[in-house]
Structure formats: structure tokens, C-alpha cells
């Protein structure tokens, strides 16, 4: 199975900050990766697909990059509604695997 | 508008069975792979299974192989997950999702406890 190592596991930041979350795959997955945001009590929502493509309706402050084994999600200027838990998911090979999650909290 | 509505979650005893359903609307259901993803209370996300549009291919995470069965009815725009030999560690919210886990339903809670 492909292991997805996500870091950091938690992060404190302020409104307006730029933040970056990283996922590393245990083997190359091309760009077969998505990023998800989950707020408490809600279903996850996909932000980024194919590593760097912005899902329709998602604000442009979210961006993704990377290919192969290292991927990043960047939020350019944190807004109050962005405080949530973020996950990456690889869908290059079975079983699909998620990162452990990054909880983004208000500083 | 894409809509996915799960149902069928319940409290069940260890060793018991349950069938989850996901009603899809707002898109051409018979052209998309469909997945089930679960989340244990307070934990992260775990992909469980998926199924090809025509139902001819199915894939599972090892922890549910031989116990869970994914299926679909394209005439009813519905996705199913049959859960057998349930264990306490299967307790989770189960989500159905479209395609490469793009759109998600709101989930249905399965609790396995005596």
C-alpha cells in the first residue's frame, strides 16, 4: 500500500497568514492526488484535484502543487472560514490512501 | 446539482450485518466510478471500496475484504454497501462519493456494539 505522510499534524495560524501543508507519498503517484477540507460535523469537500487543479467554486487563495512523491497545499491568506482539518488522498493505486490530516487552528 | 444521500446506518451487534444505500441524483450515475469512504469517531478518513460504472470491477481495502460488498443499480441510480461480520472497529460514519472521491454525501453512522 502507498503510505501518505502528511505534515504538520496540527498548525496554529492567524487570519491573513500564508500556510503550507505537505503530503509525501511512499512511492511515485504521478499527480493522482486530491486535497480535502473538513469542518466539524460536515462531510469533506474537495479543494484540489490532479494535484494542482482548483475545484470549481473553491476560492483562488487555495492552490496545490507537486508531482511524484511530494505535494503541497497552500492557502495564500487565511480567512476565518478556513480553520478546519485538511487531508490529502492518493488515487494512483489500490487501496486509495489518505494522509493522517492537518488540523488548522486559530492562533 | 449533484446530490448523494446515504441511508441505512444503525446500531448493530458484533457479528451482525447491515446494508447501506446511497441515492444519487443530478448527474449521469451510470458513467461514474463510485466509492465508499469511512471515518471512525474522532479519527481520519479511510477509503473502503469502489466500483466501476458498469459494476464489472470492484476494489476494497484489505480490512474489509471478504466481509463487505459494494454494488450498484444503475436503473435506480443507487450505490450499496453490504456489511457482514461487523466488528467494533467498523464503527464509523460511512460516506459515498462520486468519481475520484470528488463529491461526497453527508454520511450515515454505523455503530457496532453489544
PDB file of C-alpha atoms in Angstrom:
ATOM      1  CA  UNK A   1       0.000   0.000   0.000  1.00  0.00           C
ATOM      2  CA  UNK A   2       1.119   3.562  -0.642  1.00  0.00           C
ATOM      3  CA  UNK A   3       1.628   5.490   2.585  1.00  0.00           C
ATOM      4  CA  UNK A   4       0.760   9.179   2.584  1.00  0.00           C
ATOM      5  CA  UNK A   5       2.692  11.113   5.230  1.00  0.00           C
ATOM      6  CA  UNK A   6       1.079  14.452   5.902  1.00  0.00           C
ATOM      7  CA  UNK A   7       2.719  17.267   7.844  1.00  0.00           C
ATOM      8  CA  UNK A   8       2.281  19.022  10.104  1.00  0.00           C
ATOM      9  CA  UNK A   9      -0.423  17.177  12.023  1.00  0.00           C
ATOM     10  CA  UNK A  10      -1.562  20.466  13.522  1.00  0.00           C
ATOM     11  CA  UNK A  11      -0.882  24.086  12.818  1.00  0.00           C
ATOM     12  CA  UNK A  12      -1.759  27.344  14.548  1.00  0.00           C
ATOM     13  CA  UNK A  13      -2.002  30.408  12.340  1.00  0.00           C
ATOM     14  CA  UNK A  14      -3.619  33.823  12.171  1.00  0.00           C
ATOM     15  CA  UNK A  15      -6.077  35.344   9.716  1.00  0.00           C
ATOM     16  CA  UNK A  16      -4.067  36.649   6.784  1.00  0.00           C
ATOM     17  CA  UNK A  17      -1.200  34.184   7.191  1.00  0.00           C
ATOM     18  CA  UNK A  18       0.140  32.071   4.362  1.00  0.00           C
ATOM     19  CA  UNK A  19       0.205  28.376   5.263  1.00  0.00           C
ATOM     20  CA  UNK A  20       1.546  25.272   3.572  1.00  0.00           C
ATOM     21  CA  UNK A  21       0.660  21.646   4.213  1.00  0.00           C
ATOM     22  CA  UNK A  22       2.730  18.815   2.760  1.00  0.00           C
ATOM     23  CA  UNK A  23       1.965  15.240   1.759  1.00  0.00           C
ATOM     24  CA  UNK A  24       4.696  12.788   0.882  1.00  0.00           C
ATOM     25  CA  UNK A  25       3.911   9.523  -0.872  1.00  0.00           C
ATOM     26  CA  UNK A  26       5.908   6.369  -0.155  1.00  0.00           C
ATOM     27  CA  UNK A  27       6.224   5.833  -3.913  1.00  0.00           C
ATOM     28  CA  UNK A  28       5.560   7.888  -7.008  1.00  0.00           C
ATOM     29  CA  UNK A  29       1.915   8.638  -7.715  1.00  0.00           C
ATOM     30  CA  UNK A  30       2.278  11.000 -10.697  1.00  0.00           C
ATOM     31  CA  UNK A  31      -0.287  13.742  -9.992  1.00  0.00           C
ATOM     32  CA  UNK A  32      -3.023  11.387  -8.761  1.00  0.00           C
ATOM     33  CA  UNK A  33      -3.737  13.381  -5.622  1.00  0.00           C
ATOM     34  CA  UNK A  34      -6.546  15.433  -4.160  1.00  0.00           C
ATOM     35  CA  UNK A  35      -6.807  17.799  -1.209  1.00  0.00           C
ATOM     36  CA  UNK A  36      -9.859  17.956   1.041  1.00  0.00           C
ATOM     37  CA  UNK A  37     -11.180  20.293   3.710  1.00  0.00           C
ATOM     38  CA  UNK A  38     -13.387  19.023   6.528  1.00  0.00           C
ATOM     39  CA  UNK A  39     -15.146  21.151   9.113  1.00  0.00           C
ATOM     40  CA  UNK A  40     -16.567  19.622  12.324  1.00  0.00           C
ATOM     41  CA  UNK A  41     -19.797  17.718  11.736  1.00  0.00           C
ATOM     42  CA  UNK A  42     -19.578  18.095   7.968  1.00  0.00           C
ATOM     43  CA  UNK A  43     -18.591  15.876   5.060  1.00  0.00           C
ATOM     44  CA  UNK A  44     -15.204  16.538   3.475  1.00  0.00           C
ATOM     45  CA  UNK A  45     -15.084  18.830   0.479  1.00  0.00           C
ATOM     46  CA  UNK A  46     -12.540  18.516  -2.303  1.00  0.00           C
ATOM     47  CA  UNK A  47     -10.476  21.641  -2.896  1.00  0.00           C
ATOM     48  CA  UNK A  48      -7.852  20.455  -5.372  1.00  0.00           C
ATOM     49  CA  UNK A  49      -7.785  17.571  -7.857  1.00  0.00           C
ATOM     50  CA  UNK A  50      -4.979  16.232 -10.037  1.00  0.00           C
ATOM     51  CA  UNK A  51      -2.543  17.773  -7.531  1.00  0.00           C
ATOM     52  CA  UNK A  52      -2.890  21.336  -8.778  1.00  0.00           C
ATOM     53  CA  UNK A  53      -6.336  21.899 -10.341  1.00  0.00           C
ATOM     54  CA  UNK A  54      -8.741  24.044  -8.368  1.00  0.00           C
ATOM     55  CA  UNK A  55     -12.187  22.519  -7.839  1.00  0.00           C
ATOM     56  CA  UNK A  56     -14.980  24.681  -9.226  1.00  0.00           C
ATOM     57  CA  UNK A  57     -16.273  27.154  -6.658  1.00  0.00           C
ATOM     58  CA  UNK A  58     -13.206  26.970  -4.417  1.00  0.00           C
ATOM     59  CA  UNK A  59     -11.557  30.327  -3.650  1.00  0.00           C
ATOM     60  CA  UNK A  60      -8.349  31.071  -5.525  1.00  0.00           C
ATOM     61  CA  UNK A  61      -6.398  31.516  -2.274  1.00  0.00           C
ATOM     62  CA  UNK A  62      -6.150  27.711  -2.271  1.00  0.00           C
ATOM     63  CA  UNK A  63      -3.517  26.174  -4.512  1.00  0.00           C
ATOM     64  CA  UNK A  64      -1.827  22.818  -4.908  1.00  0.00           C
ATOM     65  CA  UNK A  65       1.477  21.772  -6.376  1.00  0.00           C
ATOM     66  CA  UNK A  66       3.722  18.776  -6.741  1.00  0.00           C
ATOM     67  CA  UNK A  67       4.108  15.555  -8.631  1.00  0.00           C
ATOM     68  CA  UNK A  68       5.630  12.169  -7.955  1.00  0.00           C
ATOM     69  CA  UNK A  69       6.130  11.886  -4.204  1.00  0.00           C
ATOM     70  CA  UNK A  70       5.882  15.392  -2.751  1.00  0.00           C
ATOM     71  CA  UNK A  71       2.823  17.601  -2.764  1.00  0.00           C
ATOM     72  CA  UNK A  72       1.794  20.834  -1.114  1.00  0.00           C
ATOM     73  CA  UNK A  73      -1.438  22.645  -0.373  1.00  0.00           C
ATOM     74  CA  UNK A  74      -1.027  26.381   0.119  1.00  0.00           C
ATOM     75  CA  UNK A  75      -3.539  28.857   1.471  1.00  0.00           C
ATOM     76  CA  UNK A  76      -2.242  32.267   0.477  1.00  0.00           C
ATOM     77  CA  UNK A  77      -4.136  34.393   3.007  1.00  0.00           C
ATOM     78  CA  UNK A  78      -6.068  32.576   5.715  1.00  0.00           C
ATOM     79  CA  UNK A  79      -9.685  33.526   6.201  1.00  0.00           C
ATOM     80  CA  UNK A  80     -11.766  32.708   9.297  1.00  0.00           C
ATOM     81  CA  UNK A  81     -13.721  30.035   7.406  1.00  0.00           C
ATOM     82  CA  UNK A  82     -10.513  28.173   6.516  1.00  0.00           C
ATOM     83  CA  UNK A  83      -9.928  26.851  10.020  1.00  0.00           C
ATOM     84  CA  UNK A  84     -10.629  23.148   9.529  1.00  0.00           C
ATOM     85  CA  UNK A  85      -8.894  19.806   9.040  1.00  0.00           C
ATOM     86  CA  UNK A  86      -7.212  19.099   5.716  1.00  0.00           C
ATOM     87  CA  UNK A  87      -6.458  15.715   4.123  1.00  0.00           C
ATOM     88  CA  UNK A  88      -4.665  14.509   1.035  1.00  0.00           C
ATOM     89  CA  UNK A  89      -5.771  11.403  -0.887  1.00  0.00           C
ATOM     90  CA  UNK A  90      -3.803   9.377  -3.417  1.00  0.00           C
ATOM     91  CA  UNK A  91      -5.796   7.538  -6.083  1.00  0.00           C
ATOM     92  CA  UNK A  92      -2.887   6.213  -8.104  1.00  0.00           C
ATOM     93  CA  UNK A  93      -3.150   2.634  -6.878  1.00  0.00           C
ATOM     94  CA  UNK A  94      -5.348   0.497  -4.685  1.00  0.00           C
ATOM     95  CA  UNK A  95      -6.112   0.822  -1.919  1.00  0.00           C
ATOM     96  CA  UNK A  96      -6.567   4.570  -2.144  1.00  0.00           C
ATOM     97  CA  UNK A  97      -4.985   6.118   0.932  1.00  0.00           C
ATOM     98  CA  UNK A  98      -5.444   9.357   2.850  1.00  0.00           C
ATOM     99  CA  UNK A  99      -2.912  11.345   4.792  1.00  0.00           C
ATOM    100  CA  UNK A 100      -3.428  11.495   8.556  1.00  0.00           C
ATOM    101  CA  UNK A 101      -4.860  15.011   8.408  1.00  0.00           C
ATOM    102  CA  UNK A 102      -3.724  18.502   9.399  1.00  0.00           C
ATOM    103  CA  UNK A 103      -5.805  20.416  11.914  1.00  0.00           C
ATOM    104  CA  UNK A 104      -5.544  24.132  11.230  1.00  0.00           C
ATOM    105  CA  UNK A 105      -6.365  26.183  14.300  1.00  0.00           C
ATOM    106  CA  UNK A 106      -6.641  29.864  15.052  1.00  0.00           C
ATOM    107  CA  UNK A 107      -3.634  31.343  16.836  1.00  0.00           C
TER     108      UNK A 107
ATOM    109  CA  UNK B   1     -26.920  19.803  -8.693  1.00  0.00           C
ATOM    110  CA  UNK B   2     -25.042  16.690  -7.624  1.00  0.00           C
ATOM    111  CA  UNK B   3     -26.704  15.023  -4.640  1.00  0.00           C
ATOM    112  CA  UNK B   4     -25.661  11.910  -2.761  1.00  0.00           C
ATOM    113  CA  UNK B   5     -27.852  10.774   0.125  1.00  0.00           C
ATOM    114  CA  UNK B   6     -26.762   7.862   2.293  1.00  0.00           C
ATOM    115  CA  UNK B   7     -29.067   5.798   4.474  1.00  0.00           C
ATOM    116  CA  UNK B   8     -29.143   2.535   6.365  1.00  0.00           C
ATOM    117  CA  UNK B   9     -26.790   3.274   9.238  1.00  0.00           C
ATOM    118  CA  UNK B  10     -27.791   1.812  12.583  1.00  0.00           C
ATOM    119  CA  UNK B  11     -26.645   0.255  15.851  1.00  0.00           C
ATOM    120  CA  UNK B  12     -25.757  -3.393  15.257  1.00  0.00           C
ATOM    121  CA  UNK B  13     -24.193  -6.100  17.396  1.00  0.00           C
ATOM    122  CA  UNK B  14     -20.745  -7.514  16.653  1.00  0.00           C
ATOM    123  CA  UNK B  15     -21.033 -10.204  14.012  1.00  0.00           C
ATOM    124  CA  UNK B  16     -24.155  -8.614  12.582  1.00  0.00           C
ATOM    125  CA  UNK B  17     -24.950  -7.282   9.122  1.00  0.00           C
ATOM    126  CA  UNK B  18     -26.183  -4.061   7.610  1.00  0.00           C
ATOM    127  CA  UNK B  19     -26.839  -2.697   4.135  1.00  0.00           C
ATOM    128  CA  UNK B  20     -26.046   0.908   3.364  1.00  0.00           C
ATOM    129  CA  UNK B  21     -27.590   2.748   0.422  1.00  0.00           C
ATOM    130  CA  UNK B  22     -26.646   5.895  -1.433  1.00  0.00           C
ATOM    131  CA  UNK B  23     -29.208   7.611  -3.664  1.00  0.00           C
ATOM    132  CA  UNK B  24     -27.607   9.676  -6.409  1.00  0.00           C
ATOM    133  CA  UNK B  25     -29.108  12.488  -8.456  1.00  0.00           C
ATOM    134  CA  UNK B  26     -28.075  15.431 -10.585  1.00  0.00           C
ATOM    135  CA  UNK B  27     -25.565  13.602 -12.748  1.00  0.00           C
ATOM    136  CA  UNK B  28     -25.224  10.611 -15.081  1.00  0.00           C
ATOM    137  CA  UNK B  29     -24.751   7.981 -12.383  1.00  0.00           C
ATOM    138  CA  UNK B  30     -24.058   5.185 -14.858  1.00  0.00           C
ATOM    139  CA  UNK B  31     -20.906   6.908 -16.143  1.00  0.00           C
ATOM    140  CA  UNK B  32     -19.069   7.388 -12.823  1.00  0.00           C
ATOM    141  CA  UNK B  33     -16.968   5.199 -10.580  1.00  0.00           C
ATOM    142  CA  UNK B  34     -18.419   5.362  -7.077  1.00  0.00           C
ATOM    143  CA  UNK B  35     -16.696   4.923  -3.722  1.00  0.00           C
ATOM    144  CA  UNK B  36     -17.398   4.393  -0.044  1.00  0.00           C
ATOM    145  CA  UNK B  37     -15.190   6.178   2.493  1.00  0.00           C
ATOM    146  CA  UNK B  38     -15.485   5.923   6.265  1.00  0.00           C
ATOM    147  CA  UNK B  39     -14.446   7.913   9.300  1.00  0.00           C
ATOM    148  CA  UNK B  40     -14.315   6.447  12.788  1.00  0.00           C
ATOM    149  CA  UNK B  41     -15.318   8.836  15.593  1.00  0.00           C
ATOM    150  CA  UNK B  42     -12.611  11.445  16.095  1.00  0.00           C
ATOM    151  CA  UNK B  43     -10.328   9.796  13.521  1.00  0.00           C
ATOM    152  CA  UNK B  44      -9.174  10.355   9.964  1.00  0.00           C
ATOM    153  CA  UNK B  45     -10.611   9.241   6.659  1.00  0.00           C
ATOM    154  CA  UNK B  46     -10.317   5.716   5.259  1.00  0.00           C
ATOM    155  CA  UNK B  47     -11.210   4.739   1.694  1.00  0.00           C
ATOM    156  CA  UNK B  48     -13.217   1.494   1.833  1.00  0.00           C
ATOM    157  CA  UNK B  49     -14.180   0.386  -1.674  1.00  0.00           C
ATOM    158  CA  UNK B  50     -15.097   1.490  -5.164  1.00  0.00           C
ATOM    159  CA  UNK B  51     -16.939   0.138  -8.194  1.00  0.00           C
ATOM    160  CA  UNK B  52     -16.698   0.712 -11.927  1.00  0.00           C
ATOM    161  CA  UNK B  53     -19.648   2.323 -13.756  1.00  0.00           C
ATOM    162  CA  UNK B  54     -20.870  -0.996 -15.158  1.00  0.00           C
ATOM    163  CA  UNK B  55     -20.184  -2.868 -11.920  1.00  0.00           C
ATOM    164  CA  UNK B  56     -17.623  -5.161 -13.538  1.00  0.00           C
ATOM    165  CA  UNK B  57     -14.698  -4.131 -11.307  1.00  0.00           C
ATOM    166  CA  UNK B  58     -14.658  -3.664  -7.545  1.00  0.00           C
ATOM    167  CA  UNK B  59     -11.784  -2.836  -5.196  1.00  0.00           C
ATOM    168  CA  UNK B  60     -11.568  -2.970  -1.410  1.00  0.00           C
ATOM    169  CA  UNK B  61      -9.238  -2.011   1.419  1.00  0.00           C
ATOM    170  CA  UNK B  62      -7.766  -5.155   2.968  1.00  0.00           C
ATOM    171  CA  UNK B  63      -9.513  -4.684   6.327  1.00  0.00           C
ATOM    172  CA  UNK B  64     -12.972  -5.232   4.766  1.00  0.00           C
ATOM    173  CA  UNK B  65     -12.209  -7.792   2.052  1.00  0.00           C
ATOM    174  CA  UNK B  66     -14.446 -10.835   2.376  1.00  0.00           C
ATOM    175  CA  UNK B  67     -16.809  -9.011   4.746  1.00  0.00           C
ATOM    176  CA  UNK B  68     -18.086  -6.001   2.773  1.00  0.00           C
ATOM    177  CA  UNK B  69     -19.564  -5.996  -0.739  1.00  0.00           C
ATOM    178  CA  UNK B  70     -20.046  -2.924  -2.893  1.00  0.00           C
ATOM    179  CA  UNK B  71     -22.722  -2.971  -5.583  1.00  0.00           C
ATOM    180  CA  UNK B  72     -24.815  -0.608  -7.656  1.00  0.00           C
ATOM    181  CA  UNK B  73     -28.105  -0.418  -9.527  1.00  0.00           C
ATOM    182  CA  UNK B  74     -27.797   1.970 -12.437  1.00  0.00           C
ATOM    183  CA  UNK B  75     -31.522   1.743 -13.153  1.00  0.00           C
ATOM    184  CA  UNK B  76     -32.192   3.118  -9.665  1.00  0.00           C
ATOM    185  CA  UNK B  77     -29.170   5.482  -9.528  1.00  0.00           C
ATOM    186  CA  UNK B  78     -28.168   3.788  -6.303  1.00  0.00           C
ATOM    187  CA  UNK B  79     -24.972   2.577  -4.687  1.00  0.00           C
ATOM    188  CA  UNK B  80     -24.889  -0.030  -1.932  1.00  0.00           C
ATOM    189  CA  UNK B  81     -22.514  -1.410   0.665  1.00  0.00           C
ATOM    190  CA  UNK B  82     -23.330  -4.724   2.310  1.00  0.00           C
ATOM    191  CA  UNK B  83     -21.546  -5.008   5.641  1.00  0.00           C
ATOM    192  CA  UNK B  84     -21.247  -8.510   7.147  1.00  0.00           C
ATOM    193  CA  UNK B  85     -19.382  -9.917  10.154  1.00  0.00           C
ATOM    194  CA  UNK B  86     -19.247  -6.455  11.652  1.00  0.00           C
ATOM    195  CA  UNK B  87     -16.639  -5.600  14.270  1.00  0.00           C
ATOM    196  CA  UNK B  88     -16.352  -2.783  16.784  1.00  0.00           C
ATOM    197  CA  UNK B  89     -13.628  -1.212  14.632  1.00  0.00           C
ATOM    198  CA  UNK B  90     -16.129  -0.831  11.769  1.00  0.00           C
ATOM    199  CA  UNK B  91     -17.927   1.831  13.797  1.00  0.00           C
ATOM    200  CA  UNK B  92     -17.781   4.957  11.640  1.00  0.00           C
ATOM    201  CA  UNK B  93     -19.640   7.440   9.508  1.00  0.00           C
ATOM    202  CA  UNK B  94     -19.826   5.959   6.022  1.00  0.00           C
ATOM    203  CA  UNK B  95     -19.796   8.360   3.079  1.00  0.00           C
ATOM    204  CA  UNK B  96     -20.496   7.633  -0.556  1.00  0.00           C
ATOM    205  CA  UNK B  97     -18.523   9.643  -3.067  1.00  0.00           C
ATOM    206  CA  UNK B  98     -18.551  10.173  -6.789  1.00  0.00           C
ATOM    207  CA  UNK B  99     -15.703   9.541  -9.186  1.00  0.00           C
ATOM    208  CA  UNK B 100     -12.189  10.070  -7.844  1.00  0.00           C
ATOM    209  CA  UNK B 101     -13.764  10.910  -4.494  1.00  0.00           C
ATOM    210  CA  UNK B 102     -14.894  14.285  -5.790  1.00  0.00           C
ATOM    211  CA  UNK B 103     -18.396  14.856  -4.432  1.00  0.00           C
ATOM    212  CA  UNK B 104     -19.456  13.391  -1.077  1.00  0.00           C
ATOM    213  CA  UNK B 105     -22.747  12.667   0.603  1.00  0.00           C
ATOM    214  CA  UNK B 106     -23.426  13.675   4.216  1.00  0.00           C
ATOM    215  CA  UNK B 107     -22.779  10.214   5.583  1.00  0.00           C
ATOM    216  CA  UNK B 108     -24.597   7.591   7.629  1.00  0.00           C
ATOM    217  CA  UNK B 109     -23.459   6.367  11.050  1.00  0.00           C
ATOM    218  CA  UNK B 110     -22.800   2.692  11.693  1.00  0.00           C
ATOM    219  CA  UNK B 111     -22.269   1.728  15.322  1.00  0.00           C
ATOM    220  CA  UNK B 112     -21.139  -1.794  16.173  1.00  0.00           C
ATOM    221  CA  UNK B 113     -21.640  -2.521  19.843  1.00  0.00           C
ATOM    222  CA  UNK B 114     -23.249  -5.030  22.151  1.00  0.00           C
TER     223      UNK B 114
END
